[in-house]
DNA sequence: ATTTGTGCAAATCGTTTGCATCTGA
DNA sequence: TCAGATGCAAACGATTTGCACAAAT
């Protein structure tokens, strides 16, 4: 993803490269893997001098998600996190400060799952390892 | 848990067996494993002719959770689910209708987890298998 | 020109809280 | 009696939405 401009990335995803989408894409995709909430990303954009409304950040995150550029992560709780790493991987979550990290390993496996109930198939498995201070 | 009255159960947990706590405990614990949201439980109580406010249902669910009678389940999204099965086990979640089910197997294992980062230890691992209609 | 996106403020949803009243030990 | 519980309504935080305006093709 670092090999195309944000504009190209958006165009390929079928999204018009508007000013705000381009600047959000830059923040999201030009600095490696990231985990953000709408609030965090909005604050970051504003600090970087970009004019974007919070509503647009919400809209944009969902559009990026639908376009497959982001993945939403299911940690229970109130706020929604989005991950720029859309490949299959898992997470550490530190409840105390709401910090979310990728688990640095491709080796994590879930074993022993039975067949899903009739007429259902597995869409995706979320593994969240909750951490607390030692 | 089916071997003590709701009143006893509450007393043992250090909670006064008030009318509303007893009726909620009955709904929760006298019919096998259950997964409920506050809204669901409140509606159920009202339908059963119990007078309980939604606020009290919220309070009660959290008190039961603190007392170890319930476990809160982290499926991302907005509403909080509580599970009457407090032992270690995992879940299926059907996004389409918000249905949550226990995975009928003790055999599910997560392998290959690296050591957690410095100064952290694992508090608990959530595995949520998301299902979609076939 | 036409379609699509944006911003704001108001609306919504789930949840929590303040406080006066009630209830169980 | 009286600490603790309940109910209501207001407060809240995260998110969504309606709609007039602006920008992209």
GROMACS .gro file of N, CA, C and O in nm, chain B residues 5-80:
model
  304
  139UNK      N    1  -3.160  -2.142   4.584
  139UNK     CA    2  -3.264  -2.048   4.545
  139UNK      C    3  -3.198  -1.917   4.503
  139UNK      O    4  -3.086  -1.888   4.545
  140UNK      N    5  -3.269  -1.839   4.422
  140UNK     CA    6  -3.214  -1.710   4.383
  140UNK      C    7  -3.176  -1.627   4.506
  140UNK      O    8  -3.072  -1.561   4.507
  141UNK      N    9  -3.258  -1.634   4.607
  141UNK     CA   10  -3.230  -1.559   4.728
  141UNK      C   11  -3.097  -1.598   4.790
  141UNK      O   12  -3.015  -1.512   4.824
  142UNK      N   13  -3.074  -1.728   4.800
  142UNK     CA   14  -2.948  -1.778   4.855
  142UNK      C   15  -2.830  -1.735   4.770
  142UNK      O   16  -2.727  -1.691   4.820
  143UNK      N   17  -2.850  -1.750   4.640
  143UNK     CA   18  -2.746  -1.715   4.544
  143UNK      C   19  -2.700  -1.572   4.566
  143UNK      O   20  -2.581  -1.542   4.574
  144UNK      N   21  -2.798  -1.483   4.581
  144UNK     CA   22  -2.767  -1.342   4.600
  144UNK      C   23  -2.698  -1.319   4.734
  144UNK      O   24  -2.600  -1.247   4.743
  145UNK      N   25  -2.753  -1.383   4.837
  145UNK     CA   26  -2.696  -1.365   4.970
  145UNK      C   27  -2.550  -1.409   4.970
  145UNK      O   28  -2.463  -1.341   5.022
  146UNK      N   29  -2.525  -1.524   4.906
  146UNK     CA   30  -2.388  -1.574   4.900
  146UNK      C   31  -2.297  -1.478   4.827
  146UNK      O   32  -2.177  -1.473   4.850
  147UNK      N   33  -2.356  -1.404   4.732
  147UNK     CA   34  -2.275  -1.310   4.655
  147UNK      C   35  -2.263  -1.176   4.726
  147UNK      O   36  -2.202  -1.083   4.676
  148UNK      N   37  -2.324  -1.166   4.844
  148UNK     CA   38  -2.316  -1.043   4.919
  148UNK      C   39  -2.412  -0.936   4.871
  148UNK      O   40  -2.389  -0.817   4.893
  149UNK      N   41  -2.518  -0.978   4.803
  149UNK     CA   42  -2.616  -0.882   4.754
  149UNK      C   43  -2.750  -0.906   4.823
  149UNK      O   44  -2.796  -1.020   4.833
  150UNK      N   45  -2.810  -0.798   4.866
  150UNK     CA   46  -2.941  -0.812   4.927
  150UNK      C   47  -3.043  -0.867   4.829
  150UNK      O   48  -3.056  -0.815   4.718
  151UNK      N   49  -3.114  -0.969   4.868
  151UNK     CA   50  -3.214  -1.026   4.778
  151UNK      C   51  -3.339  -0.941   4.772
  151UNK      O   52  -3.441  -0.975   4.831
  152UNK      N   53  -3.333  -0.834   4.700
  152UNK     CA   54  -3.450  -0.748   4.684
  152UNK      C   55  -3.543  -0.810   4.581
  152UNK      O   56  -3.504  -0.900   4.507
  153UNK      N   57  -3.663  -0.759   4.577
  153UNK     CA   58  -3.762  -0.813   4.484
  153UNK      C   59  -3.709  -0.813   4.341
  153UNK      O   60  -3.714  -0.915   4.271
  154UNK      N   61  -3.654  -0.699   4.296
  154UNK     CA   62  -3.612  -0.694   4.155
  154UNK      C   63  -3.489  -0.781   4.129
  154UNK      O   64  -3.480  -0.847   4.027
  155UNK      N   65  -3.397  -0.784   4.223
  155UNK     CA   66  -3.280  -0.869   4.202
  155UNK      C   67  -3.319  -1.015   4.197
  155UNK      O   68  -3.268  -1.092   4.116
  156UNK      N   69  -3.412  -1.053   4.284
  156UNK     CA   70  -3.455  -1.193   4.283
  156UNK      C   71  -3.523  -1.228   4.151
  156UNK      O   72  -3.496  -1.333   4.092
  157UNK      N   73  -3.610  -1.138   4.102
  157UNK     CA   74  -3.678  -1.178   3.978
  157UNK      C   75  -3.582  -1.180   3.860
  157UNK      O   76  -3.592  -1.268   3.774
  158UNK      N   77  -3.487  -1.089   3.857
  158UNK     CA   78  -3.389  -1.093   3.749
  158UNK      C   79  -3.302  -1.218   3.759
  158UNK      O   80  -3.274  -1.284   3.659
  159UNK      N   81  -3.264  -1.253   3.881
  159UNK     CA   82  -3.183  -1.373   3.900
  159UNK      C   83  -3.260  -1.497   3.854
  159UNK      O   84  -3.204  -1.588   3.793
  160UNK      N   85  -3.387  -1.498   3.881
  160UNK     CA   86  -3.470  -1.610   3.838
  160UNK      C   87  -3.465  -1.623   3.686
  160UNK      O   88  -3.442  -1.731   3.631
  161UNK      N   89  -3.492  -1.511   3.619
  161UNK     CA   90  -3.491  -1.513   3.473
  161UNK      C   91  -3.355  -1.557   3.419
  161UNK      O   92  -3.346  -1.635   3.323
  162UNK      N   93  -3.251  -1.511   3.485
  162UNK     CA   94  -3.117  -1.540   3.433
  162UNK      C   95  -3.071  -1.682   3.461
  162UNK      O   96  -3.015  -1.748   3.373
  163UNK      N   97  -3.096  -1.729   3.584
  163UNK     CA   98  -3.028  -1.851   3.624
  163UNK      C   99  -3.114  -1.976   3.631
  163UNK      O  100  -3.064  -2.084   3.653
  164UNK      N  101  -3.245  -1.961   3.613
  164UNK     CA  102  -3.328  -2.081   3.625
  164UNK      C  103  -3.358  -2.148   3.492
  164UNK      O  104  -3.440  -2.238   3.486
  165UNK      N  105  -3.295  -2.102   3.388
  165UNK     CA  106  -3.326  -2.164   3.259
  165UNK      C  107  -3.201  -2.192   3.176
  165UNK      O  108  -3.197  -2.163   3.057
  166UNK      N  109  -3.099  -2.243   3.240
  166UNK     CA  110  -2.978  -2.280   3.167
  166UNK      C  111  -2.898  -2.159   3.123
  166UNK      O  112  -2.925  -2.047   3.167
  167UNK      N  113  -2.801  -2.182   3.037
  167UNK     CA  114  -2.712  -2.075   2.996
  167UNK      C  115  -2.784  -1.973   2.909
  167UNK      O  116  -2.859  -2.008   2.820
  168UNK      N  117  -2.758  -1.847   2.938
  168UNK     CA  118  -2.825  -1.741   2.867
  168UNK      C  119  -2.730  -1.628   2.830
  168UNK      O  120  -2.632  -1.603   2.901
  169UNK      N  121  -2.763  -1.561   2.720
  169UNK     CA  122  -2.687  -1.443   2.679
  169UNK      C  123  -2.786  -1.329   2.664
  169UNK      O  124  -2.874  -1.335   2.580
  170UNK      N  125  -2.769  -1.227   2.744
  170UNK     CA  126  -2.868  -1.119   2.741
  170UNK      C  127  -2.803  -0.981   2.735
  170UNK      O  128  -2.691  -0.961   2.780
  171UNK      N  129  -2.878  -0.888   2.677
  171UNK     CA  130  -2.844  -0.748   2.689
  171UNK      C  131  -2.939  -0.690   2.793
  171UNK      O  132  -3.041  -0.753   2.827
  172UNK      N  133  -2.909  -0.571   2.842
  172UNK     CA  134  -2.993  -0.508   2.942
  172UNK      C  135  -3.135  -0.492   2.889
  172UNK      O  136  -3.233  -0.525   2.956
  173UNK      N  137  -3.142  -0.445   2.767
  173UNK     CA  138  -3.271  -0.422   2.702
  173UNK      C  139  -3.353  -0.552   2.696
  173UNK      O  140  -3.472  -0.554   2.729
  174UNK      N  141  -3.290  -0.659   2.654
  174UNK     CA  142  -3.358  -0.788   2.642
  174UNK      C  143  -3.412  -0.834   2.776
  174UNK      O  144  -3.527  -0.878   2.788
  175UNK      N  145  -3.327  -0.826   2.877
  175UNK     CA  146  -3.367  -0.873   3.009
  175UNK      C  147  -3.479  -0.787   3.068
  175UNK      O  148  -3.573  -0.838   3.129
  176UNK      N  149  -3.470  -0.660   3.044
  176UNK     CA  150  -3.573  -0.570   3.093
  176UNK      C  151  -3.708  -0.603   3.030
  176UNK      O  152  -3.809  -0.616   3.098
  177UNK      N  153  -3.706  -0.619   2.899
  177UNK     CA  154  -3.829  -0.651   2.827
  177UNK      C  155  -3.889  -0.781   2.879
  177UNK      O  156  -4.010  -0.793   2.900
  178UNK      N  157  -3.802  -0.876   2.900
  178UNK     CA  158  -3.847  -1.006   2.947
  178UNK      C  159  -3.911  -0.996   3.086
  178UNK      O  160  -4.016  -1.056   3.112
  179UNK      N  161  -3.848  -0.918   3.171
  179UNK     CA  162  -3.900  -0.900   3.306
  179UNK      C  163  -4.038  -0.834   3.301
  179UNK      O  164  -4.132  -0.878   3.367
  180UNK      N  165  -4.048  -0.731   3.220
  180UNK     CA  166  -4.175  -0.659   3.209
  180UNK      C  167  -4.284  -0.751   3.155
  180UNK      O  168  -4.395  -0.754   3.207
  181UNK      N  169  -4.249  -0.828   3.054
  181UNK     CA  170  -4.347  -0.923   2.998
  181UNK      C  171  -4.392  -1.025   3.101
  181UNK      O  172  -4.505  -1.071   3.099
  182UNK      N  173  -4.301  -1.059   3.191
  182UNK     CA  174  -4.336  -1.156   3.294
  182UNK      C  175  -4.409  -1.088   3.410
  182UNK      O  176  -4.433  -1.149   3.514
  183UNK      N  177  -4.442  -0.961   3.391
  183UNK     CA  178  -4.521  -0.892   3.493
  183UNK      C  179  -4.440  -0.837   3.609
  183UNK      O  180  -4.496  -0.795   3.710
  184UNK      N  181  -4.307  -0.834   3.596
  184UNK     CA  182  -4.224  -0.780   3.703
  184UNK      C  183  -4.208  -0.630   3.683
  184UNK      O  184  -4.188  -0.585   3.572
  185UNK      N  185  -4.214  -0.556   3.791
  185UNK     CA  186  -4.186  -0.413   3.781
  185UNK      C  187  -4.041  -0.385   3.813
  185UNK      O  188  -3.998  -0.398   3.927
  186UNK      N  189  -3.966  -0.354   3.709
  186UNK     CA  190  -3.824  -0.321   3.724
  186UNK      C  191  -3.795  -0.212   3.624
  186UNK      O  192  -3.843  -0.216   3.512
  187UNK      N  193  -3.716  -0.115   3.663
  187UNK     CA  194  -3.679  -0.012   3.568
  187UNK      C  195  -3.555  -0.056   3.491
  187UNK      O  196  -3.477  -0.139   3.537
  188UNK      N  197  -3.539   0.003   3.372
  188UNK     CA  198  -3.423  -0.032   3.291
  188UNK      C  199  -3.294   0.003   3.362
  188UNK      O  200  -3.195  -0.072   3.357
  189UNK      N  201  -3.295   0.115   3.433
  189UNK     CA  202  -3.174   0.156   3.507
  189UNK      C  203  -3.135   0.049   3.609
  189UNK      O  204  -3.018   0.017   3.625
  190UNK      N  205  -3.235  -0.006   3.675
  190UNK     CA  206  -3.207  -0.111   3.773
  190UNK      C  207  -3.154  -0.236   3.705
  190UNK      O  208  -3.066  -0.305   3.759
  191UNK      N  209  -3.203  -0.266   3.587
  191UNK     CA  210  -3.150  -0.381   3.514
  191UNK      C  211  -3.002  -0.359   3.484
  191UNK      O  212  -2.919  -0.447   3.506
  192UNK      N  213  -2.968  -0.240   3.440
  192UNK     CA  214  -2.827  -0.209   3.414
  192UNK      C  215  -2.745  -0.224   3.541
  192UNK      O  216  -2.641  -0.289   3.543
  193UNK      N  217  -2.793  -0.162   3.648
  193UNK     CA  218  -2.720  -0.171   3.774
  193UNK      C  219  -2.703  -0.316   3.816
  193UNK      O  220  -2.594  -0.358   3.854
  194UNK      N  221  -2.811  -0.390   3.808
  194UNK     CA  222  -2.810  -0.528   3.854
  194UNK      C  223  -2.715  -0.614   3.772
  194UNK      O  224  -2.640  -0.694   3.826
  195UNK      N  225  -2.716  -0.595   3.641
  195UNK     CA  226  -2.625  -0.674   3.557
  195UNK      C  227  -2.480  -0.648   3.599
  195UNK      O  228  -2.400  -0.740   3.610
  196UNK      N  229  -2.450  -0.522   3.627
  196UNK     CA  230  -2.312  -0.492   3.666
  196UNK      C  231  -2.278  -0.546   3.804
  196UNK      O  232  -2.168  -0.593   3.827
  197UNK      N  233  -2.377  -0.540   3.894
  197UNK     CA  234  -2.352  -0.597   4.026
  197UNK      C  235  -2.332  -0.748   4.017
  197UNK      O  236  -2.242  -0.804   4.080
  198UNK      N  237  -2.413  -0.814   3.937
  198UNK     CA  238  -2.399  -0.959   3.919
  198UNK      C  239  -2.263  -0.990   3.858
  198UNK      O  240  -2.197  -1.087   3.894
  199UNK      N  241  -2.224  -0.905   3.766
  199UNK     CA  242  -2.093  -0.926   3.704
  199UNK      C  243  -1.981  -0.912   3.808
  199UNK      O  244  -1.894  -0.998   3.817
  200UNK      N  245  -1.986  -0.807   3.887
  200UNK     CA  246  -1.884  -0.787   3.991
  200UNK      C  247  -1.882  -0.901   4.090
  200UNK      O  248  -1.778  -0.937   4.143
  201UNK      N  249  -2.000  -0.957   4.114
  201UNK     CA  250  -2.010  -1.066   4.210
  201UNK      C  251  -1.970  -1.200   4.148
  201UNK      O  252  -1.971  -1.302   4.214
  202UNK      N  253  -1.935  -1.197   4.019
  202UNK     CA  254  -1.891  -1.321   3.954
  202UNK      C  255  -2.005  -1.411   3.908
  202UNK      O  256  -1.983  -1.526   3.873
  203UNK      N  257  -2.127  -1.359   3.909
  203UNK     CA  258  -2.240  -1.441   3.866
  203UNK      C  259  -2.259  -1.434   3.715
  203UNK      O  260  -2.322  -1.520   3.654
  204UNK      N  261  -2.206  -1.328   3.654
  204UNK     CA  262  -2.218  -1.310   3.511
  204UNK      C  263  -2.082  -1.271   3.456
  204UNK      O  264  -1.995  -1.225   3.528
  205UNK      N  265  -2.073  -1.284   3.324
  205UNK     CA  266  -1.951  -1.246   3.257
  205UNK      C  267  -1.994  -1.156   3.142
  205UNK      O  268  -2.096  -1.181   3.078
  206UNK      N  269  -1.920  -1.051   3.119
  206UNK     CA  270  -1.954  -0.962   3.010
  206UNK      C  271  -1.878  -1.008   2.886
  206UNK      O  272  -1.761  -1.044   2.894
  207UNK      N  273  -1.945  -1.007   2.773
  207UNK     CA  274  -1.881  -1.056   2.652
  207UNK      C  275  -1.850  -0.944   2.557
  207UNK      O  276  -1.936  -0.860   2.528
  208UNK      N  277  -1.728  -0.946   2.507
  208UNK     CA  278  -1.683  -0.838   2.420
  208UNK      C  279  -1.700  -0.874   2.274
  208UNK      O  280  -1.610  -0.925   2.211
  209UNK      N  281  -1.817  -0.854   2.223
  209UNK     CA  282  -1.831  -0.849   2.080
  209UNK      C  283  -1.829  -0.702   2.051
  209UNK      O  284  -1.891  -0.626   2.119
  210UNK      N  285  -1.754  -0.660   1.951
  210UNK     CA  286  -1.754  -0.516   1.924
  210UNK      C  287  -1.896  -0.473   1.903
  210UNK      O  288  -1.987  -0.553   1.912
  211UNK      N  289  -1.915  -0.348   1.872
  211UNK     CA  290  -2.052  -0.303   1.853
  211UNK      C  291  -2.097  -0.227   1.975
  211UNK      O  292  -2.019  -0.204   2.066
  212UNK      N  293  -2.222  -0.191   1.975
  212UNK     CA  294  -2.266  -0.092   2.071
  212UNK      C  295  -2.320  -0.152   2.200
  212UNK      O  296  -2.296  -0.104   2.308
  213UNK      N  297  -2.394  -0.261   2.190
  213UNK     CA  298  -2.456  -0.311   2.313
  213UNK      C  299  -2.371  -0.415   2.384
  213UNK      O  300  -2.294  -0.489   2.324
  214UNK      N  301  -2.388  -0.419   2.517
  214UNK     CA  302  -2.312  -0.511   2.599
  214UNK      C  303  -2.392  -0.638   2.625
  214UNK      O  304  -2.509  -0.632   2.660
   0.00000   0.00000   0.00000
